PDB file of C-alpha atoms in Angstrom:
ATOM      1  CA  MET A1096      10.041 109.716  86.178  1.00  0.00           C
ATOM      2  CA  SER A1097      11.849 107.384  88.009  1.00  0.00           C
ATOM      3  CA  LEU A1098      15.056 105.625  86.276  1.00  0.00           C
ATOM      4  CA  GLU A1099      13.098 102.068  85.835  1.00  0.00           C
ATOM      5  CA  THR A1100      10.383 104.201  83.883  1.00  0.00           C
ATOM      6  CA  ARG A1101      12.854 105.838  81.188  1.00  0.00           C
ATOM      7  CA  ASN A1102      12.519 104.255  78.212  1.00  0.00           C
ATOM      8  CA  VAL A1103      14.461 104.358  74.656  1.00  0.00           C
ATOM      9  CA  ARG A1104      12.541 104.974  71.897  1.00  0.00           C
ATOM     10  CA  PHE A1105      13.102 102.414  69.247  1.00  0.00           C
ATOM     11  CA  PRO A1106      15.268 100.430  70.665  1.00  0.00           C
ATOM     12  CA  ARG A1107      16.717  97.967  68.243  1.00  0.00           C
ATOM     13  CA  LEU A1108      17.195 100.342  65.608  1.00  0.00           C
ATOM     14  CA  ALA A1109      18.516 103.205  68.611  1.00  0.00           C
ATOM     15  CA  MET A1110      21.161 100.575  69.711  1.00  0.00           C
ATOM     16  CA  GLY A1111      22.366 100.080  65.997  1.00  0.00           C
ATOM     17  CA  VAL A1112      22.484 103.865  65.198  1.00  0.00           C
ATOM     18  CA  ARG A1113      24.103 104.376  68.491  1.00  0.00           C
ATOM     19  CA  LEU A1114      26.679 101.998  67.966  1.00  0.00           C
ATOM     20  CA  LEU A1115      27.622 102.864  64.209  1.00  0.00           C
ATOM     21  CA  PHE A1116      27.314 106.856  65.457  1.00  0.00           C
ATOM     22  CA  ALA A1117      30.162 105.489  68.307  1.00  0.00           C
ATOM     23  CA  LEU A1118      32.239 103.982  65.694  1.00  0.00           C
ATOM     24  CA  PHE A1119      32.223 106.826  63.712  1.00  0.00           C
ATOM     25  CA  LEU A1120      33.145 109.810  66.675  1.00  0.00           C
ATOM     26  CA  PHE A1121      35.874 107.261  68.103  1.00  0.00           C
ATOM     27  CA  GLY A1122      37.265 106.726  64.772  1.00  0.00           C
ATOM     28  CA  THR A1123      37.265 110.214  63.481  1.00  0.00           C
ATOM     29  CA  GLY A1124      38.135 111.275  66.974  1.00  0.00           C
ATOM     30  CA  ILE A1125      41.429 109.621  66.865  1.00  0.00           C
ATOM     31  CA  MET A1126      42.050 110.315  63.012  1.00  0.00           C
ATOM     32  CA  THR A1127      41.440 114.133  63.760  1.00  0.00           C
ATOM     33  CA  MET A1128      43.907 114.111  67.025  1.00  0.00           C
ATOM     34  CA  SER A1129      46.544 112.099  64.683  1.00  0.00           C
ATOM     35  CA  LEU A1130      45.997 115.136  61.950  1.00  0.00           C
ATOM     36  CA  ALA A1131      46.470 117.441  64.779  1.00  0.00           C
ATOM     37  CA  MET A1132      49.900 116.197  65.448  1.00  0.00           C
ATOM     38  CA  ARG A1133      50.922 115.268  62.226  1.00  0.00           C
ATOM     39  CA  GLY A1134      49.289 118.300  60.168  1.00  0.00           C
ATOM     40  CA  TYR A1135      46.482 118.569  57.950  1.00  0.00           C
ATOM     41  CA  PRO A1136      47.113 117.550  54.330  1.00  0.00           C
ATOM     42  CA  VAL A1137      46.737 120.416  51.527  1.00  0.00           C
ATOM     43  CA  ASP A1138      47.426 120.426  47.960  1.00  0.00           C
ATOM     44  CA  GLU A1139      49.636 123.012  46.418  1.00  0.00           C
ATOM     45  CA  THR A1140      46.907 125.020  45.855  1.00  0.00           C
ATOM     46  CA  PRO A1141      44.313 124.780  48.631  1.00  0.00           C
ATOM     47  CA  ASP A1142      40.764 125.360  47.821  1.00  0.00           C
ATOM     48  CA  ASP A1143      38.349 127.510  50.671  1.00  0.00           C
ATOM     49  CA  VAL A1144      38.639 124.462  52.780  1.00  0.00           C
ATOM     50  CA  GLY A1145      41.938 123.605  52.482  1.00  0.00           C
ATOM     51  CA  ARG A1146      43.316 127.446  53.812  1.00  0.00           C
ATOM     52  CA  PHE A1147      40.630 127.405  56.022  1.00  0.00           C
ATOM     53  CA  MET A1148      42.058 124.167  57.453  1.00  0.00           C
ATOM     54  CA  MET A1149      45.570 125.529  57.791  1.00  0.00           C
ATOM     55  CA  ALA A1150      44.393 128.771  59.396  1.00  0.00           C
ATOM     56  CA  ILE A1151      42.595 126.206  62.251  1.00  0.00           C
ATOM     57  CA  GLU A1152      45.760 124.480  62.734  1.00  0.00           C
ATOM     58  CA  GLU A1153      47.551 127.367  63.042  1.00  0.00           C
ATOM     59  CA  THR A1154      46.153 127.902  66.547  1.00  0.00           C
ATOM     60  CA  GLY A1155      47.794 125.126  67.545  1.00  0.00           C
ATOM     61  CA  TYR A1156      44.971 123.860  69.835  1.00  0.00           C
ATOM     62  CA  LEU A1157      41.384 123.278  68.307  1.00  0.00           C
ATOM     63  CA  ILE A1158      42.066 119.990  66.076  1.00  0.00           C
ATOM     64  CA  PHE A1159      43.536 117.879  68.388  1.00  0.00           C
ATOM     65  CA  TRP A1160      41.036 118.825  71.617  1.00  0.00           C
ATOM     66  CA  VAL A1161      38.240 118.535  69.140  1.00  0.00           C
ATOM     67  CA  GLY A1162      39.411 115.159  68.375  1.00  0.00           C
ATOM     68  CA  LEU A1163      40.077 114.125  71.929  1.00  0.00           C
ATOM     69  CA  PHE A1164      36.092 115.073  72.543  1.00  0.00           C
ATOM     70  CA  LYS A1165      34.637 113.638  70.166  1.00  0.00           C
ATOM     71  CA  ALA A1166      37.072 110.280  70.699  1.00  0.00           C
ATOM     72  CA  ILE A1167      35.377 110.610  74.322  1.00  0.00           C
ATOM     73  CA  ALA A1168      32.053 110.900  73.068  1.00  0.00           C
ATOM     74  CA  GLY A1169      32.267 107.768  71.177  1.00  0.00           C
ATOM     75  CA  GLY A1170      33.796 105.332  74.029  1.00  0.00           C
ATOM     76  CA  LEU A1171      31.243 106.853  76.038  1.00  0.00           C
ATOM     77  CA  MET A1172      28.407 106.081  73.620  1.00  0.00           C
ATOM     78  CA  PHE A1173      29.413 102.142  73.209  1.00  0.00           C
ATOM     79  CA  PHE A1174      28.118 101.868  76.670  1.00  0.00           C
ATOM     80  CA  PRO A1175      24.048 101.710  77.285  1.00  0.00           C
ATOM     81  CA  ARG A1176      24.600 103.393  80.740  1.00  0.00           C
ATOM     82  CA  THR A1177      26.334 106.255  79.282  1.00  0.00           C
ATOM     83  CA  ALA A1178      24.891 106.708  75.878  1.00  0.00           C
ATOM     84  CA  PRO A1179      22.331 109.573  76.788  1.00  0.00           C
ATOM     85  CA  LEU A1180      25.618 111.506  78.070  1.00  0.00           C
ATOM     86  CA  ALA A1181      27.388 110.886  75.150  1.00  0.00           C
ATOM     87  CA  VAL A1182      24.842 111.738  72.791  1.00  0.00           C
ATOM     88  CA  LEU A1183      24.296 115.428  74.720  1.00  0.00           C
ATOM     89  CA  MET A1184      28.218 115.685  74.305  1.00  0.00           C
ATOM     90  CA  SER A1185      28.355 114.762  70.960  1.00  0.00           C
ATOM     91  CA  LEU A1186      25.342 117.407  69.572  1.00  0.00           C
ATOM     92  CA  PRO A1187      28.022 120.744  69.697  1.00  0.00           C
ATOM     93  CA  TYR A1188      30.118 118.763  67.297  1.00  0.00           C
ATOM     94  CA  ALA A1189      27.466 117.489  65.522  1.00  0.00           C
ATOM     95  CA  PHE A1190      25.604 120.897  65.002  1.00  0.00           C
ATOM     96  CA  ASN A1191      28.890 122.879  64.247  1.00  0.00           C
ATOM     97  CA  ILE A1192      29.615 119.933  61.508  1.00  0.00           C
ATOM     98  CA  LEU A1193      26.109 120.826  59.844  1.00  0.00           C
ATOM     99  CA  LEU A1194      26.714 124.316  59.548  1.00  0.00           C
ATOM    100  CA  TYR A1195      30.446 123.428  58.604  1.00  0.00           C
ATOM    101  CA  VAL A1196      28.929 121.531  55.535  1.00  0.00           C
ATOM    102  CA  THR A1197      26.045 123.277  54.437  1.00  0.00           C
ATOM    103  CA  LEU A1198      27.467 126.560  54.961  1.00  0.00           C
ATOM    104  CA  PHE A1199      31.214 126.229  53.759  1.00  0.00           C
ATOM    105  CA  ALA A1200      32.626 122.778  52.550  1.00  0.00           C
ATOM    106  CA  HIS A1201      29.501 121.440  50.314  1.00  0.00           C
ATOM    107  CA  LYS A1202      31.820 118.723  49.441  1.00  0.00           C
ATOM    108  CA  TYR A1203      31.375 117.045  52.371  1.00  0.00           C
ATOM    109  CA  LEU A1204      27.805 117.143  53.034  1.00  0.00           C
ATOM    110  CA  ALA A1205      27.544 113.052  52.563  1.00  0.00           C
ATOM    111  CA  ILE A1206      29.206 112.552  55.929  1.00  0.00           C
ATOM    112  CA  GLY A1207      27.959 115.583  57.851  1.00  0.00           C
ATOM    113  CA  LEU A1208      24.377 115.803  57.124  1.00  0.00           C
ATOM    114  CA  PRO A1209      24.008 111.981  58.294  1.00  0.00           C
ATOM    115  CA  ASP A1210      26.608 112.898  61.527  1.00  0.00           C
ATOM    116  CA  PHE A1211      23.366 115.304  62.917  1.00  0.00           C
ATOM    117  CA  ALA A1212      20.793 112.843  62.070  1.00  0.00           C
ATOM    118  CA  ALA A1213      22.117 110.492  63.671  1.00  0.00           C
ATOM    119  CA  CYS A1214      22.215 112.926  66.719  1.00  0.00           C
ATOM    120  CA  ALA A1215      19.497 114.441  66.048  1.00  0.00           C
ATOM    121  CA  PHE A1216      17.809 110.606  66.439  1.00  0.00           C
ATOM    122  CA  LEU A1217      19.473 109.762  69.196  1.00  0.00           C
ATOM    123  CA  LEU A1218      18.308 112.696  71.086  1.00  0.00           C
ATOM    124  CA  TYR A1219      14.687 111.814  70.729  1.00  0.00           C
ATOM    125  CA  CYS A1220      14.844 107.834  71.300  1.00  0.00           C
ATOM    126  CA  TYR A1221      16.943 108.797  74.614  1.00  0.00           C
ATOM    127  CA  PHE A1222      14.974 112.049  75.552  1.00  0.00           C
ATOM    128  CA  ASP A1223      12.550 110.659  78.644  1.00  0.00           C
ATOM    129  CA  TRP A1224      16.534 110.580  80.352  1.00  0.00           C
ATOM    130  CA  TYR A1225      16.616 114.264  79.668  1.00  0.00           C
ATOM    131  CA  ARG A1226      13.077 114.824  80.817  1.00  0.00           C
ATOM    132  CA  PRO A1227      14.167 115.921  84.544  1.00  0.00           C
ATOM    133  CA  ILE A1228      16.136 118.757  83.051  1.00  0.00           C
ATOM    134  CA  PHE A1229      12.932 120.717  81.486  1.00  0.00           C
ATOM    135  CA  ALA A1230      11.115 119.699  84.835  1.00  0.00           C
ATOM    136  CA  GLU A1231       9.692 122.195  87.149  1.00  0.00           C
ATOM    137  CA  PRO A1232      11.643 122.705  90.553  1.00  0.00           C
ATOM    138  CA  GLY A1233       8.334 121.110  92.421  1.00  0.00           C
ATOM    139  CA  ASP A1234       7.522 118.618  90.145  1.00  0.00           C
ATOM    140  CA  HIS A1235       7.598 115.290  91.605  1.00  0.00           C
ATOM    141  CA  SER A1236      10.097 113.626  89.320  1.00  0.00           C
ATOM    142  CA  THR A1237      12.328 115.892  90.753  1.00  0.00           C
ATOM    143  CA  ARG A1238      12.181 115.569  93.498  1.00  0.00           C
ATOM    144  CA  GLU A1239      12.565 111.750  93.310  1.00  0.00           C
ATOM    145  CA  LEU A1240      15.694 112.177  91.286  1.00  0.00           C
ATOM    146  CA  ALA A1241      17.147 114.046  94.301  1.00  0.00           C
ATOM    147  CA  GLY A1242      16.550 111.341  96.845  1.00  0.00           C
ATOM    148  CA  GLY A1243      12.979 112.267  97.878  1.00  0.00           C
ATOM    149  CA  ASP A1244      11.537 114.462 100.208  1.00  0.00           C
ATOM    150  CA  ASP A1245      14.129 113.634 103.076  1.00  0.00           C
ATOM    151  CA  ALA A1246      16.990 114.473 100.886  1.00  0.00           C
ATOM    152  CA  LEU A1247      19.573 117.342 101.901  1.00  0.00           C
TER     153      LEU A1247
END
């Protein structure tokens, strides 16, 4: 499949979801990096989520790097050319958040479920861009992407 035949399913809806998801990722990525540098705010008697975040904060690196990765993925998602890569980059984060809110932090379901749903929807919309990953080695589309029969 050549680049010219790669389509985005539901292009207008995909663009709207992509831009909202990009804003969310970029904004929360900056916020997460800020929390990593200042410390996660917890109450005097923290609940399970607060104790979990305090334990993660003690590692010293995880929250900052997750925030940086989210901000980079969100920034790349603003541009149509890099959007398919950014959607793939955001998948591990979105899946982790889905597990986090469904198994542990139930009070954040209203944020975690739409987060994962947006990522899953965008994966579906951009699936033609990922199709060469699943092609067989001798497939014509793979040879075409590699530069044809004359490629090194």
